[in-house]
Amino acid sequence: MKITFIGGGNMASALLGGLLKQGFAASDLRVVEVSAENCQRLRATFGIEAGTDLAAGIQGQDVIVLAVKPQQLYDLTQNLAPLLNGQLLISIAAGIRASDLARWLNSAQLVRAMPNTPALIQQGVTGLYALPAVSPAQCEFASAILGAVGSTIWLTEESQLDAVTALSGSGPAYVFYFIEAMQSAAKDLGLDAEQAKRLVIDTFLGASALANVSTDTVEVLRARVTSKNGTTERALISMENAQVKQHIINAVHAAARRSQEMGAELGRIA
């Protein structure tokens, strides 16, 4: 499987690093980048071919990963469409719908992917949606590529990608926000910055690991930590009184609505 990434930013770099760790040959990976300086960096970092020529970069390749910013994607597709020859296209650009991409590219061999930033350390999760023209073998290619940086989940409806964007795409920011708040509270209570960081982050890591391996629901796990009239109960009562859970739910819905709006806005470019 020969793969070209168009765009060599953080997510493309994460995928390249993950693919090489999974045993993909550097000779099968290419990058097309507008910046000659970035091409040099990519060649030095990954030992792959990187250049600025779009036509040369996709020649003979099986898969093309569209890894540019959403606002740049329409202009790219206008240059790319005449050069395509049946390659599988994978877009990791947030918001732009598969139907619009297929129209711009005049190709239905298209998979939309929504990875998240923990992919930078190969611990991401990616939602995937394929247009009907994509073959089972091509879906396996997409799974292998995005699976190099974490887990993957296939969706049956493209609209579900708005939920994925709101949950896992934006989700790391919610976790960092909660960590930030807990660290602030820890410092208020007399711990230094390093103590606060270690206690809070290790608590998140341990709780997430326990939730991942446990056969119990998170509701049961939470109840087990919550002794009657104890410290945890007092904290949770405070959160319930402030409607923290409902505010989090509202925030995720707001992110999903914005994902829908972005799809409509970006699709109107042409």
mmCIF file of C-alpha atoms in Angstrom, residues 6-233:
data_model
loop_
_atom_site.group_PDB
_atom_site.id
_atom_site.type_symbol
_atom_site.label_atom_id
_atom_site.label_comp_id
_atom_site.label_asym_id
_atom_site.label_seq_id
_atom_site.Cartn_x
_atom_site.Cartn_y
_atom_site.Cartn_z
ATOM 1 C CA ILE A 6 -1.015 16.078 1.141
ATOM 2 C CA GLY A 7 -0.038 18.382 3.968
ATOM 3 C CA GLY A 8 2.706 17.642 6.456
ATOM 4 C CA GLY A 9 1.426 19.177 9.692
ATOM 5 C CA ASN A 10 1.048 17.683 13.151
ATOM 6 C CA MET A 11 -1.582 15.069 12.351
ATOM 7 C CA ALA A 12 0.155 13.928 9.178
ATOM 8 C CA SER A 13 3.411 13.673 11.125
ATOM 9 C CA ALA A 14 1.670 11.628 13.825
ATOM 10 C CA LEU A 15 0.278 9.244 11.202
ATOM 11 C CA LEU A 16 3.644 8.927 9.473
ATOM 12 C CA GLY A 17 5.369 8.117 12.753
ATOM 13 C CA GLY A 18 2.674 5.595 13.662
ATOM 14 C CA LEU A 19 2.789 3.886 10.277
ATOM 15 C CA LEU A 20 6.574 3.525 10.447
ATOM 16 C CA LYS A 21 6.293 2.035 13.956
ATOM 17 C CA GLN A 22 3.707 -0.413 12.600
ATOM 18 C CA GLY A 23 6.226 -1.647 10.043
ATOM 19 C CA PHE A 24 5.239 0.316 6.948
ATOM 20 C CA ALA A 25 8.210 0.917 4.658
ATOM 21 C CA ALA A 26 9.436 4.486 4.398
ATOM 22 C CA SER A 27 9.702 3.971 0.641
ATOM 23 C CA ASP A 28 5.907 3.521 0.481
ATOM 24 C CA LEU A 29 5.179 6.861 2.164
ATOM 25 C CA ARG A 30 5.285 10.293 0.560
ATOM 26 C CA VAL A 31 4.307 13.830 1.506
ATOM 27 C CA VAL A 32 3.348 16.739 -0.725
ATOM 28 C CA GLU A 33 3.960 20.034 1.105
ATOM 29 C CA VAL A 34 3.940 23.603 -0.148
ATOM 30 C CA SER A 35 6.869 24.528 2.113
ATOM 31 C CA ALA A 36 10.287 23.345 0.957
ATOM 32 C CA GLU A 37 11.528 23.828 4.520
ATOM 33 C CA ASN A 38 8.854 21.492 5.853
ATOM 34 C CA CYS A 39 9.743 18.964 3.149
ATOM 35 C CA GLN A 40 13.321 18.970 4.376
ATOM 36 C CA ARG A 41 12.146 18.484 7.978
ATOM 37 C CA LEU A 42 9.928 15.558 7.012
ATOM 38 C CA ARG A 43 12.689 13.885 5.014
ATOM 39 C CA ALA A 44 15.110 14.266 7.912
ATOM 40 C CA THR A 45 12.625 13.104 10.555
ATOM 41 C CA PHE A 46 11.026 10.126 8.815
ATOM 42 C CA GLY A 47 13.366 9.208 5.953
ATOM 43 C CA ILE A 48 10.527 9.509 3.454
ATOM 44 C CA GLU A 49 10.111 11.232 0.109
ATOM 45 C CA ALA A 50 8.679 14.743 0.428
ATOM 46 C CA GLY A 51 8.265 17.402 -2.229
ATOM 47 C CA THR A 52 6.168 20.283 -3.488
ATOM 48 C CA ASP A 53 5.030 18.753 -6.811
ATOM 49 C CA LEU A 54 1.460 17.460 -6.466
ATOM 50 C CA ALA A 55 1.387 15.422 -9.686
ATOM 51 C CA ALA A 56 4.688 13.684 -8.924
ATOM 52 C CA GLY A 57 3.670 13.092 -5.317
ATOM 53 C CA ILE A 58 0.533 11.099 -6.108
ATOM 54 C CA GLN A 59 1.801 9.208 -9.162
ATOM 55 C CA GLY A 60 1.603 5.438 -8.616
ATOM 56 C CA GLN A 61 0.096 5.779 -5.149
ATOM 57 C CA ASP A 62 -2.829 3.733 -3.797
ATOM 58 C CA VAL A 63 -4.067 6.094 -1.087
ATOM 59 C CA ILE A 64 -4.100 9.879 -0.780
ATOM 60 C CA VAL A 65 -4.597 11.380 2.681
ATOM 61 C CA LEU A 66 -5.933 14.939 2.582
ATOM 62 C CA ALA A 67 -4.263 16.517 5.617
ATOM 63 C CA VAL A 68 -4.605 20.245 4.997
ATOM 64 C CA LYS A 69 -6.721 22.768 6.907
ATOM 65 C CA PRO A 70 -10.443 22.707 6.034
ATOM 66 C CA GLN A 71 -10.238 26.238 4.633
ATOM 67 C CA GLN A 72 -7.523 25.114 2.190
ATOM 68 C CA LEU A 73 -9.237 21.974 0.989
ATOM 69 C CA TYR A 74 -11.411 23.357 -1.792
ATOM 70 C CA ASP A 75 -8.454 24.985 -3.583
ATOM 71 C CA LEU A 76 -6.488 21.751 -3.206
ATOM 72 C CA THR A 77 -9.284 19.664 -4.697
ATOM 73 C CA GLN A 78 -9.406 21.848 -7.802
ATOM 74 C CA ASN A 79 -5.753 21.045 -8.492
ATOM 75 C CA LEU A 80 -6.009 17.424 -7.408
ATOM 76 C CA ALA A 81 -9.184 16.299 -9.209
ATOM 77 C CA PRO A 82 -7.699 16.193 -12.753
ATOM 78 C CA LEU A 83 -4.785 14.073 -11.491
ATOM 79 C CA LEU A 84 -6.760 11.300 -9.807
ATOM 80 C CA ASN A 85 -6.737 7.771 -11.146
ATOM 81 C CA GLY A 86 -8.979 5.735 -8.834
ATOM 82 C CA GLN A 87 -6.976 6.207 -5.638
ATOM 83 C CA LEU A 88 -8.637 5.893 -2.245
ATOM 84 C CA LEU A 89 -9.011 9.352 -0.716
ATOM 85 C CA ILE A 90 -9.019 9.853 3.051
ATOM 86 C CA SER A 91 -9.898 13.283 4.413
ATOM 87 C CA ILE A 92 -8.933 14.205 7.974
ATOM 88 C CA ALA A 93 -10.178 17.785 7.536
ATOM 89 C CA ALA A 94 -12.827 18.602 10.129
ATOM 90 C CA GLY A 95 -16.283 19.638 9.041
ATOM 91 C CA ILE A 96 -16.228 19.145 5.277
ATOM 92 C CA ARG A 97 -18.843 16.609 4.229
ATOM 93 C CA ALA A 98 -18.048 13.620 2.058
ATOM 94 C CA SER A 99 -20.695 14.608 -0.493
ATOM 95 C CA ASP A 100 -19.038 18.006 -0.990
ATOM 96 C CA LEU A 101 -15.571 16.473 -1.219
ATOM 97 C CA ALA A 102 -16.811 13.893 -3.730
ATOM 98 C CA ARG A 103 -18.357 16.670 -5.813
ATOM 99 C CA TRP A 104 -15.206 18.795 -5.731
ATOM 100 C CA LEU A 105 -12.959 15.828 -6.542
ATOM 101 C CA ASN A 106 -15.317 14.059 -8.951
ATOM 102 C CA SER A 107 -14.582 10.859 -7.034
ATOM 103 C CA ALA A 108 -16.652 8.747 -4.630
ATOM 104 C CA GLN A 109 -13.675 6.646 -3.472
ATOM 105 C CA LEU A 110 -13.695 8.636 -0.271
ATOM 106 C CA VAL A 111 -13.390 8.052 3.479
ATOM 107 C CA ARG A 112 -13.860 10.807 6.051
ATOM 108 C CA ALA A 113 -11.839 10.445 9.252
ATOM 109 C CA MET A 114 -12.066 12.365 12.529
ATOM 110 C CA PRO A 115 -8.941 11.670 14.606
ATOM 111 C CA ASN A 116 -8.023 13.508 17.808
ATOM 112 C CA THR A 117 -4.831 14.985 19.213
ATOM 113 C CA PRO A 118 -3.735 12.008 21.377
ATOM 114 C CA ALA A 119 -2.872 10.511 17.975
ATOM 115 C CA LEU A 120 0.337 12.520 18.408
ATOM 116 C CA ILE A 121 1.431 9.854 20.932
ATOM 117 C CA GLN A 122 -0.342 6.939 19.195
ATOM 118 C CA GLN A 123 -3.190 6.966 21.733
ATOM 119 C CA GLY A 124 -5.879 8.603 19.635
ATOM 120 C CA VAL A 125 -9.319 7.445 18.575
ATOM 121 C CA THR A 126 -10.712 8.036 15.090
ATOM 122 C CA GLY A 127 -14.245 7.930 13.737
ATOM 123 C CA LEU A 128 -14.454 6.752 10.115
ATOM 124 C CA TYR A 129 -17.173 6.978 7.484
ATOM 125 C CA ALA A 130 -16.952 5.625 3.926
ATOM 126 C CA LEU A 131 -19.045 6.498 0.899
ATOM 127 C CA PRO A 132 -20.798 3.448 -0.629
ATOM 128 C CA ALA A 133 -18.327 3.270 -3.539
ATOM 129 C CA VAL A 134 -15.445 2.446 -1.168
ATOM 130 C CA SER A 135 -14.637 -1.282 -1.256
ATOM 131 C CA PRO A 136 -14.155 -3.480 1.841
ATOM 132 C CA ALA A 137 -10.448 -3.731 1.002
ATOM 133 C CA GLN A 138 -10.160 0.055 0.863
ATOM 134 C CA CYS A 139 -11.925 0.295 4.225
ATOM 135 C CA GLU A 140 -9.268 -2.042 5.599
ATOM 136 C CA PHE A 141 -6.592 0.291 4.188
ATOM 137 C CA ALA A 142 -8.223 3.233 5.966
ATOM 138 C CA SER A 143 -8.424 1.252 9.218
ATOM 139 C CA ALA A 144 -4.744 0.343 8.960
ATOM 140 C CA ILE A 145 -3.686 3.948 8.347
ATOM 141 C CA LEU A 146 -5.725 5.566 11.124
ATOM 142 C CA GLY A 147 -5.235 2.547 13.393
ATOM 143 C CA ALA A 148 -1.512 3.321 13.411
ATOM 144 C CA VAL A 149 -2.202 6.141 15.886
ATOM 145 C CA GLY A 150 -4.848 4.529 18.102
ATOM 146 C CA SER A 151 -8.246 2.874 17.943
ATOM 147 C CA THR A 152 -10.844 3.293 15.203
ATOM 148 C CA ILE A 153 -14.623 3.135 15.028
ATOM 149 C CA TRP A 154 -16.630 2.863 11.805
ATOM 150 C CA LEU A 155 -19.868 4.801 11.463
ATOM 151 C CA THR A 156 -22.881 3.883 9.336
ATOM 152 C CA GLU A 157 -24.147 7.467 8.886
ATOM 153 C CA GLU A 158 -22.018 10.485 8.060
ATOM 154 C CA SER A 159 -24.099 12.637 10.424
ATOM 155 C CA GLN A 160 -22.622 10.594 13.283
ATOM 156 C CA LEU A 161 -19.289 12.279 12.591
ATOM 157 C CA ASP A 162 -20.730 15.443 14.128
ATOM 158 C CA ALA A 163 -21.153 13.501 17.378
ATOM 159 C CA VAL A 164 -17.637 12.060 17.050
ATOM 160 C CA THR A 165 -16.263 15.556 16.499
ATOM 161 C CA ALA A 166 -18.075 16.832 19.590
ATOM 162 C CA LEU A 167 -17.041 13.879 21.777
ATOM 163 C CA SER A 168 -13.580 12.625 20.864
ATOM 164 C CA GLY A 169 -12.440 15.313 18.440
ATOM 165 C CA SER A 170 -13.050 18.149 20.901
ATOM 166 C CA GLY A 171 -12.984 15.853 23.946
ATOM 167 C CA PRO A 172 -9.285 16.239 24.835
ATOM 168 C CA ALA A 173 -9.939 19.946 25.414
ATOM 169 C CA TYR A 174 -12.709 19.089 27.888
ATOM 170 C CA VAL A 175 -10.376 16.763 29.774
ATOM 171 C CA PHE A 176 -7.609 19.390 29.836
ATOM 172 C CA TYR A 177 -10.173 21.940 31.081
ATOM 173 C CA PHE A 178 -11.176 19.658 33.966
ATOM 174 C CA ILE A 179 -7.524 18.919 34.770
ATOM 175 C CA GLU A 180 -6.824 22.650 34.755
ATOM 176 C CA ALA A 181 -9.649 23.265 37.249
ATOM 177 C CA MET A 182 -8.525 20.458 39.574
ATOM 178 C CA GLN A 183 -4.925 21.681 39.488
ATOM 179 C CA SER A 184 -6.101 25.177 40.415
ATOM 180 C CA ALA A 185 -8.053 23.754 43.358
ATOM 181 C CA ALA A 186 -5.018 21.723 44.440
ATOM 182 C CA LYS A 187 -2.847 24.846 44.539
ATOM 183 C CA ASP A 188 -5.565 26.682 46.499
ATOM 184 C CA LEU A 189 -5.384 23.828 49.027
ATOM 185 C CA GLY A 190 -1.633 24.217 49.520
ATOM 186 C CA LEU A 191 -0.029 21.811 47.032
ATOM 187 C CA ASP A 192 2.715 23.031 44.724
ATOM 188 C CA ALA A 193 2.347 22.970 40.930
ATOM 189 C CA GLU A 194 4.278 19.718 40.425
ATOM 190 C CA GLN A 195 2.372 17.905 43.171
ATOM 191 C CA ALA A 196 -0.927 19.133 41.733
ATOM 192 C CA LYS A 197 -0.008 18.048 38.208
ATOM 193 C CA ARG A 198 1.106 14.567 39.253
ATOM 194 C CA LEU A 199 -1.884 13.881 41.511
ATOM 195 C CA VAL A 200 -4.476 15.114 39.020
ATOM 196 C CA ILE A 201 -3.038 13.567 35.854
ATOM 197 C CA ASP A 202 -2.310 10.210 37.502
ATOM 198 C CA THR A 203 -5.863 10.213 38.872
ATOM 199 C CA PHE A 204 -7.225 10.701 35.344
ATOM 200 C CA LEU A 205 -4.954 8.008 33.945
ATOM 201 C CA GLY A 206 -5.839 5.514 36.672
ATOM 202 C CA ALA A 207 -9.578 6.181 36.591
ATOM 203 C CA SER A 208 -9.661 5.919 32.789
ATOM 204 C CA ALA A 209 -7.695 2.660 32.878
ATOM 205 C CA LEU A 210 -10.046 1.227 35.521
ATOM 206 C CA ALA A 211 -13.134 2.247 33.526
ATOM 207 C CA ASN A 212 -11.604 0.662 30.418
ATOM 208 C CA VAL A 213 -10.965 -2.775 31.956
ATOM 209 C CA SER A 214 -13.877 -2.987 34.402
ATOM 210 C CA THR A 215 -17.038 -4.910 33.545
ATOM 211 C CA ASP A 216 -18.996 -2.424 35.665
ATOM 212 C CA THR A 217 -20.504 0.762 34.310
ATOM 213 C CA VAL A 218 -18.976 4.104 35.176
ATOM 214 C CA GLU A 219 -22.067 4.820 37.272
ATOM 215 C CA VAL A 220 -21.290 1.765 39.442
ATOM 216 C CA LEU A 221 -17.604 2.682 39.666
ATOM 217 C CA ARG A 222 -18.536 6.214 40.749
ATOM 218 C CA ALA A 223 -20.944 4.900 43.403
ATOM 219 C CA ARG A 224 -18.233 2.685 44.882
ATOM 220 C CA VAL A 225 -16.033 5.716 45.516
ATOM 221 C CA THR A 226 -18.911 7.681 47.026
ATOM 222 C CA SER A 227 -19.294 6.795 50.711
ATOM 223 C CA LYS A 228 -22.403 8.045 52.504
ATOM 224 C CA ASN A 229 -21.750 11.466 54.058
ATOM 225 C CA GLY A 230 -18.115 11.327 52.958
ATOM 226 C CA THR A 231 -15.841 13.703 51.072
ATOM 227 C CA THR A 232 -16.669 12.397 47.596
ATOM 228 C CA GLU A 233 -20.389 12.662 48.224
#
